[in-house]
Amino acid sequence: MEDVVLLKGREQFVRQKGERHQTLPISCGAESVAGCVSQRACVYCGARVVLNPVADALHLVHGPIGCASYTWDIRGSLNSGKSLYREGFSTDLREKDIIFGGETKLAAALDELIPKYQPPVVFVYSTCVVGIIGDDLDAVCKAAAEKYGVPVLPVQSSGFVGTKSIGYQTACDVLFKLIEPPTTKLLLRRRPVINYLGDFNLAGEAWIIRSYLKKIGIDVNVVFTGDSRYEEIRRAANAELNIIQCAGSMFYLAQKLEEAYHIPFMQVSFLGVEDTADSLRKIARFTNDPGIIRRTEEVIAAELRRVMPDISGYRTALSGKKAAVYVGGGFKAISLIRQFREIGMEVVMVGTQTGRREDYEIIGDIANDGTIILDDANPAELERFMLTQGADLLVGGVKERPLAYKLGIAFVDHNHDRKHPLAGFEGAVNFAHEVYTTICSPVWNAVKGGVVRGDL
Amino acid sequence: MLEYTPKEMIKRDSGGMINPAKTCQPVGAMYAALGIHSCLPHSHGSQGCCSFHRMHLTRHFRDPIMASTSSFTEGASVFGGGANLKTSIKNVFAIYNPDVIAIHTTCLSETIGDDIPTAIRQSEIPEGKVVFHANTPSYQGSHITGFSNMTNAMVTYFSETKLADGKKEKFVNIIPGFVNPADMREIKRLTEEMGIKYIMFPDTSGVVDSPMTGKFEMYPSGGTTIPELKKTGDAKFTISLGRFASQMAAESLEKKCKIPFVSLKEPIGIKATDEFLMALRGAFATEIPESLECERGQLVDVMTDTHFHFHGKKVAIFGDPDVVTAMTEFCLSLGMLPVHVLTGTPGGALGSGLGGFEQEVKAMLNEAGVCGNVKAAGDLFTLHQWIKNEPVDLLIGNTYGKYIARAEDIPFVRFGFPILDRAIHPYMPVTGYRGALRLIEQISDALLDRCDRDAADEDFELVM
């Protein structure tokens, strides 16, 4: 590790388990160093990620065109009804608006869009430049809300205000504003009702988890925010438990719901067979209902019978291979370490963009000796550590894919470009299949082989 | 999809966009900067911009796209980003060690008014290394404007006249415009076939289509070098391809180093390719080689063989102005009717450096006797409404067109930037005679596949 050149100021963000550095805590949650080829995004991006899957909302981006262009329908969040969230709306601020202020243009855009689309709720995202020129987003949104009788909510998401995590928080605050006090008498219900937080229904993952819970005898009230609708979000306080998958984005909302409405929460993970089974058991135990606990074991047993033969097959093929992980949140990284063990692989490098200290402590506990652990990495670091650690595969997002391929390393997308669900028991099979497909592809032979010049 | 687009044209006065047909300046600037050898583009603003731009380019080119960011925080936004920029320059040279840093601004740093030249002057720049910049406020123009501004900065910073007054060296400067690396390769190949020396800038071939070697090269072998950029001031002549992306740099070079220039369309289709080659032939008093005569002959042969597939077919074309103009001309030469032509980039006034997109396309349509809708600074909502009112047989444009193609059940040919859902496009030229052959293949395949799909059993035929 000593031979690896780290950017000055980056030393505290990289650790190797089992080294003398191990006792030092890793730095995280800090601003990236200026001049980095950072893999991170901004506050706006974080807010957009969380709110975007509210399917019947009109999402209007107030700013120059870019911010709306780059986030137009890229998240892969599936939905089951009309899809207003898949249209790209922007006020397209021009120079004149920057000089004289963009409020008039925003008001005009709302006047044009609300009567035409008649959305039940409107989110207006502010971007960097709007924060700088000081448009009074609150006032414009309030006026439009009164004029049209629909909630028009400002999302204060100027990119420079902080990291992506701040954007998650901003979005949670906006969602919280929509939630009304509980109305149903919970005791009268026959089946427990819970909220599922931090699943954006990429490739339909939230639907899978919903179906497991339904079989067990638990109803999902609302998913934040995968395939969600305004009316569902309003009723979110009518639940007796919040389960959180993506803690990075939704932990804050769960805390707020606990404070305001005394709804307890628990962190779950539906990545990998082991974590999925554990999480279902945890939820069942919470209900304290013998019927639910029994049915949970039945569902788990049936699913294991169904998927384990496949997973064992992949395990045989993949045993001894090494994986590197670079994902958004810490909890996903933790799950992935366990999930790779299920398929016989060892994680030799693990990093996140927005992991929290608690996440890194767990990662430090469960990782094997010698594992490189890093926060907010850049491509140069990823390259060096993948090579020095001998990784056969990288798990990451859009920008990491070609980097891995150029190094001749297999790749799995665990971000919004995934094309099949990776959550739950069937997701675990999909994951193992995808890992197998990429690691065992014959294309790597072409990379390693080749013509020899000057021979014969 | 797009179930919300009504057929009746709705009043649109707000100036907002619904389903944009453009994006912002910095991504174009980043792409242009990648066309300099051993250059790290640097985004002066908050992290999100840099991240979005790298993601967008990565998706289109499927290659690692490197760029650094000033990582603006609230402090930088209040007190100015000068300190961040100086730290960035120091850090970038220390760790990533490029030969060149190409800084582009964002809407944020533009609005707070950061003085980039001063920050560069006050920075420690290692011996032999270069830092330059372009102002690319996101609230002006589009990504094409950003490409144009960064290309122009290459002239204002680097071009110099070494030869004595009035003397010129026998080579041509070629400014290729915002096209794929394969197109830049094709334009260079055509020039080489003519036996003419050239400097192309920017040149992203070999950078964003670099070969797989099992090694990650932060700075692949391609790109225009700084000595080449300096030498542009001694050229005989400059060809700027695509007025929106390239003409400004050609004008600057004329002003700065007195290099005459000609502004042509992107050489897409037979006529534009002819014009490009004739311009080279005229300036260098050389002959068109037999090899190119043969390529042209093959193209004409194929156009003849297939013309009846195209004649009278209505087509909608959208995308970046330079490639859309050339594509419109090519479709007309095939006998097609471009009835809807749209770009998201603002159109400029006729006679200015940016030229009038609408006037130019309308003039082409008028000459061919085609009546059509033409719009600059438009969006895909407008295009969709047009198509609902006057349906077309084919849609040509970038990936975002797939929504309309699906909603209206129209054959779709992917063309331009970005193409996010199909691979290989950046490797296959659409310029030159060979590029025209490929376009014919794509267009006729799309139309004939559709014929086959829709044919009743009794009309389904082996030969078409």
Coordinates of C-alpha atoms in Angstrom, one line a residue, chain A residues 79-421:
Chain A
N79 CA -43.8 2.0 -12.4
S80 CA -47.2 0.4 -12.8
G81 CA -49.3 3.3 -14.0
K82 CA -49.1 6.5 -16.0
S83 CA -45.6 7.8 -16.2
L84 CA -45.5 11.6 -15.9
Y85 CA -42.1 11.3 -14.1
R86 CA -40.5 10.1 -17.3
E87 CA -41.0 13.4 -19.1
G88 CA -38.1 15.9 -18.8
F89 CA -39.2 19.4 -17.7
S90 CA -36.9 22.4 -17.4
T91 CA -37.3 26.2 -17.2
D92 CA -34.2 26.3 -19.5
L93 CA -32.8 29.5 -18.0
R94 CA -31.0 31.8 -20.4
E95 CA -28.6 34.6 -19.9
K96 CA -31.4 37.2 -19.6
D97 CA -33.0 35.2 -16.8
I98 CA -29.7 35.0 -14.9
I99 CA -29.4 38.8 -15.0
F100 CA -33.0 39.7 -14.2
G101 CA -33.9 36.6 -12.2
G102 CA -35.7 33.5 -13.1
E103 CA -38.9 33.8 -11.0
T104 CA -41.1 35.1 -13.9
K105 CA -40.0 32.3 -16.1
L106 CA -40.6 29.7 -13.4
A107 CA -44.1 31.1 -12.7
A108 CA -44.8 31.1 -16.5
A109 CA -43.7 27.5 -16.8
L110 CA -45.9 26.4 -13.9
D111 CA -48.8 28.3 -15.5
E112 CA -48.2 26.4 -18.7
L113 CA -47.6 22.9 -17.2
I114 CA -50.0 22.5 -14.3
P115 CA -53.3 23.1 -16.2
K116 CA -52.0 20.9 -19.1
Y117 CA -50.8 17.9 -17.1
Q118 CA -53.0 18.3 -14.0
P119 CA -50.5 16.6 -11.7
P120 CA -51.5 15.8 -8.1
V121 CA -48.2 17.3 -6.9
V122 CA -45.3 19.3 -8.4
F123 CA -41.7 19.2 -7.4
V124 CA -39.6 22.3 -8.4
Y125 CA -35.9 21.6 -8.1
S126 CA -33.5 24.5 -7.7
T127 CA -30.0 24.1 -9.3
C128 CA -26.7 25.8 -8.6
V129 CA -27.4 29.0 -10.4
V130 CA -30.8 29.5 -8.9
G131 CA -29.2 29.4 -5.5
I132 CA -26.7 32.0 -6.5
I133 CA -29.1 34.5 -8.2
G134 CA -31.5 34.0 -5.2
D135 CA -34.8 33.3 -6.9
D136 CA -37.5 33.1 -4.2
L137 CA -38.5 29.5 -5.0
D138 CA -40.8 29.3 -2.0
A139 CA -42.8 32.3 -3.0
V140 CA -43.3 31.3 -6.6
C141 CA -44.3 27.7 -5.6
K142 CA -46.6 29.0 -2.9
A143 CA -48.4 31.3 -5.3
A144 CA -48.8 28.5 -7.9
A145 CA -50.1 26.1 -5.2
E146 CA -52.7 28.6 -4.2
K147 CA -53.6 29.4 -7.8
Y148 CA -54.1 25.8 -8.8
G149 CA -54.9 24.0 -5.5
V150 CA -52.2 21.4 -5.8
P151 CA -49.1 21.1 -3.6
V152 CA -46.2 22.8 -5.5
L153 CA -43.1 22.0 -3.4
P154 CA -39.7 23.7 -3.7
V155 CA -36.8 21.3 -3.5
Q156 CA -33.8 23.4 -2.4
S157 CA -31.1 21.4 -4.2
S158 CA -28.4 23.9 -5.4
G159 CA -25.6 21.5 -6.3
F160 CA -22.8 23.3 -4.4
V161 CA -24.5 23.3 -0.9
G162 CA -22.9 20.0 0.0
T163 CA -22.6 16.4 -1.1
K164 CA -25.2 14.0 -2.6
S165 CA -26.2 13.0 0.9
I166 CA -27.5 16.5 1.6
G167 CA -29.7 16.1 -1.4
Y168 CA -31.1 12.9 0.0
Q169 CA -31.9 14.8 3.2
T170 CA -33.5 17.6 1.3
A171 CA -35.7 15.2 -0.6
C172 CA -36.7 13.4 2.6
D173 CA -37.8 16.8 4.1
V174 CA -39.9 17.4 1.0
L175 CA -41.5 13.9 1.3
F176 CA -42.1 14.4 5.0
K177 CA -44.1 17.6 4.2
L178 CA -46.5 15.5 2.1
I179 CA -47.2 13.0 4.8
E180 CA -50.3 13.5 6.9
P181 CA -51.0 12.4 10.5
P182 CA -52.2 8.8 10.7
T183 CA -55.9 8.3 10.2
T184 CA -56.6 4.6 10.3
K185 CA -57.0 2.8 13.6
L186 CA -54.1 0.5 13.4
L187 CA -55.4 -2.0 16.0
L188 CA -58.4 -2.9 13.9
R189 CA -56.3 -4.2 11.1
R190 CA -56.1 -7.8 10.4
R191 CA -52.7 -7.7 8.7
P192 CA -49.7 -5.7 9.7
V193 CA -48.9 -2.7 7.5
I194 CA -45.4 -1.4 6.9
N195 CA -43.6 1.2 4.8
Y196 CA -40.6 0.1 2.7
L197 CA -38.0 2.9 2.5
G198 CA -35.0 3.2 0.2
D199 CA -36.0 1.1 -2.8
F200 CA -36.4 2.9 -6.1
N201 CA -37.9 0.0 -7.9
L202 CA -35.0 -0.4 -10.3
A203 CA -35.9 -3.2 -12.6
G204 CA -39.0 -3.9 -10.5
E205 CA -37.1 -4.8 -7.3
A206 CA -39.7 -3.2 -5.0
W207 CA -42.4 -5.4 -6.5
I208 CA -40.4 -8.6 -5.6
I209 CA -40.1 -7.6 -2.0
R210 CA -43.7 -6.6 -1.8
S211 CA -44.7 -10.0 -3.1
Y212 CA -42.6 -11.8 -0.4
L213 CA -44.2 -9.7 2.3
K214 CA -47.7 -10.3 0.9
K215 CA -47.1 -14.0 1.0
I216 CA -46.0 -13.8 4.6
G217 CA -49.1 -11.8 5.6
I218 CA -47.7 -8.2 5.7
D219 CA -49.0 -5.4 3.5
V220 CA -46.8 -2.6 2.2
N221 CA -48.3 0.7 2.6
V222 CA -46.0 2.8 0.5
V223 CA -42.5 2.3 -1.0
F224 CA -40.3 5.4 -0.8
T225 CA -40.1 6.1 -3.6
G226 CA -40.2 3.2 -6.0
D227 CA -43.4 3.2 -8.1
S228 CA -45.0 5.6 -5.6
R229 CA -47.8 8.1 -5.9
Y230 CA -48.8 11.2 -4.2
E231 CA -51.8 9.7 -2.5
E232 CA -49.8 6.7 -1.1
I233 CA -47.1 9.0 0.2
R234 CA -49.7 11.1 2.1
R235 CA -50.8 8.0 3.9
A236 CA -47.3 7.0 5.0
A237 CA -48.0 7.6 8.6
N238 CA -50.5 4.8 8.7
A239 CA -47.9 2.1 9.2
E240 CA -46.6 0.3 12.2
L241 CA -43.0 -0.2 11.0
N242 CA -40.6 1.3 8.5
I243 CA -38.0 -1.0 7.0
I244 CA -35.0 0.7 5.3
Q245 CA -33.0 -0.8 2.4
C246 CA -30.9 2.1 1.2
A247 CA -29.9 3.7 4.5
G248 CA -27.9 6.5 2.9
S249 CA -30.9 8.0 1.3
M250 CA -33.7 7.2 3.7
F251 CA -32.4 6.8 7.3
Y252 CA -33.2 10.4 7.9
L253 CA -36.8 10.1 6.8
A254 CA -37.2 7.0 9.0
Q255 CA -35.9 9.0 12.0
K256 CA -38.3 11.9 11.2
L257 CA -41.3 9.5 11.0
E258 CA -40.3 8.0 14.3
E259 CA -40.0 11.3 16.0
A260 CA -43.3 12.7 14.6
Y261 CA -45.5 9.6 14.5
H262 CA -43.7 7.1 16.7
I263 CA -43.2 4.6 13.9
P264 CA -40.2 2.4 14.7
F265 CA -37.8 1.5 12.0
M266 CA -35.3 -1.2 11.2
Q267 CA -32.6 -1.6 8.6
V268 CA -32.9 -4.5 6.2
S269 CA -31.1 -5.8 3.2
F270 CA -32.5 -7.8 0.4
L271 CA -29.3 -8.3 -1.4
G272 CA -28.2 -11.9 -1.3
V273 CA -29.9 -15.1 0.0
E274 CA -28.6 -14.8 3.5
D275 CA -29.5 -11.1 4.0
T276 CA -32.9 -11.5 2.4
A277 CA -33.8 -14.4 4.7
D278 CA -32.4 -12.6 7.8
S279 CA -34.3 -9.5 6.9
L280 CA -37.6 -11.3 6.4
R281 CA -37.2 -13.0 9.8
K282 CA -36.4 -9.7 11.5
I283 CA -39.6 -8.2 10.1
A284 CA -41.6 -11.3 11.1
R285 CA -40.3 -11.2 14.7
F286 CA -41.2 -7.6 14.9
T287 CA -44.9 -8.4 14.3
N288 CA -44.8 -11.0 17.1
D289 CA -47.4 -12.9 15.2
P290 CA -46.9 -16.7 15.3
G291 CA -48.7 -17.2 12.0
I292 CA -46.5 -14.7 10.3
I293 CA -43.3 -16.1 11.8
R294 CA -44.4 -19.6 10.6
R295 CA -45.3 -18.4 7.1
T296 CA -42.0 -16.6 6.9
E297 CA -40.1 -19.8 7.5
E298 CA -42.2 -21.5 4.9
V299 CA -41.6 -18.8 2.3
I300 CA -37.9 -18.8 3.0
A301 CA -37.7 -22.6 2.8
A302 CA -39.7 -22.7 -0.4
E303 CA -37.5 -19.9 -2.0
L304 CA -34.3 -21.6 -0.9
R305 CA -35.4 -24.9 -2.4
R306 CA -36.1 -23.0 -5.6
V307 CA -32.9 -20.9 -5.9
M308 CA -30.1 -22.9 -4.1
P309 CA -29.5 -25.4 -6.8
D310 CA -28.8 -22.5 -9.3
I311 CA -26.6 -20.6 -6.8
S312 CA -24.6 -23.7 -5.9
G313 CA -23.9 -24.2 -9.6
Y314 CA -22.6 -20.7 -10.0
R315 CA -20.6 -21.1 -6.7
T316 CA -18.7 -24.0 -8.2
A317 CA -17.8 -22.0 -11.3
L318 CA -16.8 -18.9 -9.3
S319 CA -15.0 -20.3 -6.3
G320 CA -11.8 -18.5 -5.5
K321 CA -12.4 -15.5 -7.8
K322 CA -11.8 -12.0 -6.3
A323 CA -14.2 -9.1 -6.4
A324 CA -13.8 -5.3 -6.0
V325 CA -16.8 -3.2 -4.9
Y326 CA -17.3 0.5 -5.4
V327 CA -20.9 1.5 -4.8
G328 CA -22.9 4.5 -3.5
G329 CA -23.9 3.6 0.0
G330 CA -22.3 1.7 2.8
F331 CA -25.0 -0.7 3.5
K332 CA -25.0 -2.0 0.0
A333 CA -21.3 -2.6 0.2
I334 CA -21.7 -4.6 3.4
S335 CA -24.4 -6.8 1.8
L336 CA -22.2 -7.3 -1.2
I337 CA -19.4 -8.7 0.9
R338 CA -21.7 -11.3 2.3
Q339 CA -23.3 -12.0 -1.1
F340 CA -20.0 -12.6 -2.7
R341 CA -19.2 -15.2 0.0
E342 CA -22.4 -17.0 -0.8
I343 CA -21.1 -17.5 -4.3
G344 CA -17.6 -18.5 -3.2
M345 CA -15.9 -15.2 -4.0
E346 CA -13.7 -13.0 -1.8
V347 CA -14.0 -9.2 -1.7
V348 CA -10.5 -7.7 -1.9
M349 CA -11.4 -4.0 -2.3
V350 CA -14.5 -2.2 -1.1
G351 CA -15.3 1.5 -1.4
T352 CA -18.4 3.8 -1.3
Q353 CA -19.3 7.3 -2.4
T354 CA -21.4 8.2 0.7
G355 CA -20.8 5.5 3.3
R356 CA -21.2 6.6 7.0
R357 CA -18.7 5.9 9.8
E358 CA -20.9 3.1 11.2
D359 CA -20.9 1.4 7.8
Y360 CA -17.2 1.5 7.6
E361 CA -16.9 0.0 11.1
I362 CA -19.0 -3.0 10.0
I363 CA -17.0 -3.3 6.7
G364 CA -13.8 -3.3 8.8
D365 CA -15.2 -6.1 11.0
I366 CA -16.5 -8.4 8.3
A367 CA -13.8 -7.9 5.6
N368 CA -11.0 -10.3 5.2
D369 CA -7.5 -9.3 6.2
G370 CA -5.7 -7.4 3.4
T371 CA -8.9 -5.9 2.0
I372 CA -8.5 -2.3 0.8
I373 CA -11.3 0.0 2.2
L374 CA -11.7 3.4 0.7
D375 CA -14.1 6.4 0.7
D376 CA -14.8 8.7 -2.3
A377 CA -12.3 7.0 -4.6
N378 CA -11.2 8.3 -8.0
P379 CA -10.4 6.3 -11.1
A380 CA -6.6 6.3 -10.5
E381 CA -7.1 4.8 -7.0
L382 CA -9.7 2.3 -8.3
E383 CA -7.3 1.2 -11.0
R384 CA -4.3 0.8 -8.7
F385 CA -6.1 -1.1 -6.0
M386 CA -8.0 -3.4 -8.4
L387 CA -4.7 -4.4 -10.0
T388 CA -2.6 -4.7 -6.8
Q389 CA -5.4 -6.7 -5.2
G390 CA -5.8 -8.9 -8.3
A391 CA -9.6 -8.4 -8.7
D392 CA -11.4 -10.4 -11.3
L393 CA -14.5 -8.3 -11.2
L394 CA -15.7 -4.8 -10.2
V395 CA -19.2 -3.9 -9.0
G396 CA -20.0 -0.3 -9.6
G397 CA -22.0 2.2 -11.7
V398 CA -21.9 3.9 -15.1
K399 CA -18.5 5.6 -14.9
E400 CA -16.7 2.5 -13.5
R401 CA -17.8 0.1 -16.2
P402 CA -15.4 1.1 -19.1
L403 CA -12.6 1.6 -16.5
A404 CA -12.9 -2.1 -15.5
Y405 CA -13.3 -3.3 -19.1
K406 CA -10.2 -1.4 -20.2
L407 CA -8.2 -3.3 -17.5
G408 CA -9.6 -6.6 -18.7
I409 CA -11.7 -6.9 -15.5
A410 CA -15.3 -8.2 -15.5
F411 CA -18.1 -5.8 -14.4
V412 CA -21.5 -5.8 -12.8
D413 CA -23.7 -2.7 -12.7
H414 CA -25.3 -2.3 -9.3
N415 CA -26.5 1.2 -9.9
H416 CA -29.3 2.5 -12.1
D417 CA -28.2 0.7 -15.3
R418 CA -29.1 -2.7 -14.1
K419 CA -31.5 -4.4 -16.4
H420 CA -32.8 -7.2 -14.2
P421 CA -33.7 -7.2 -10.5

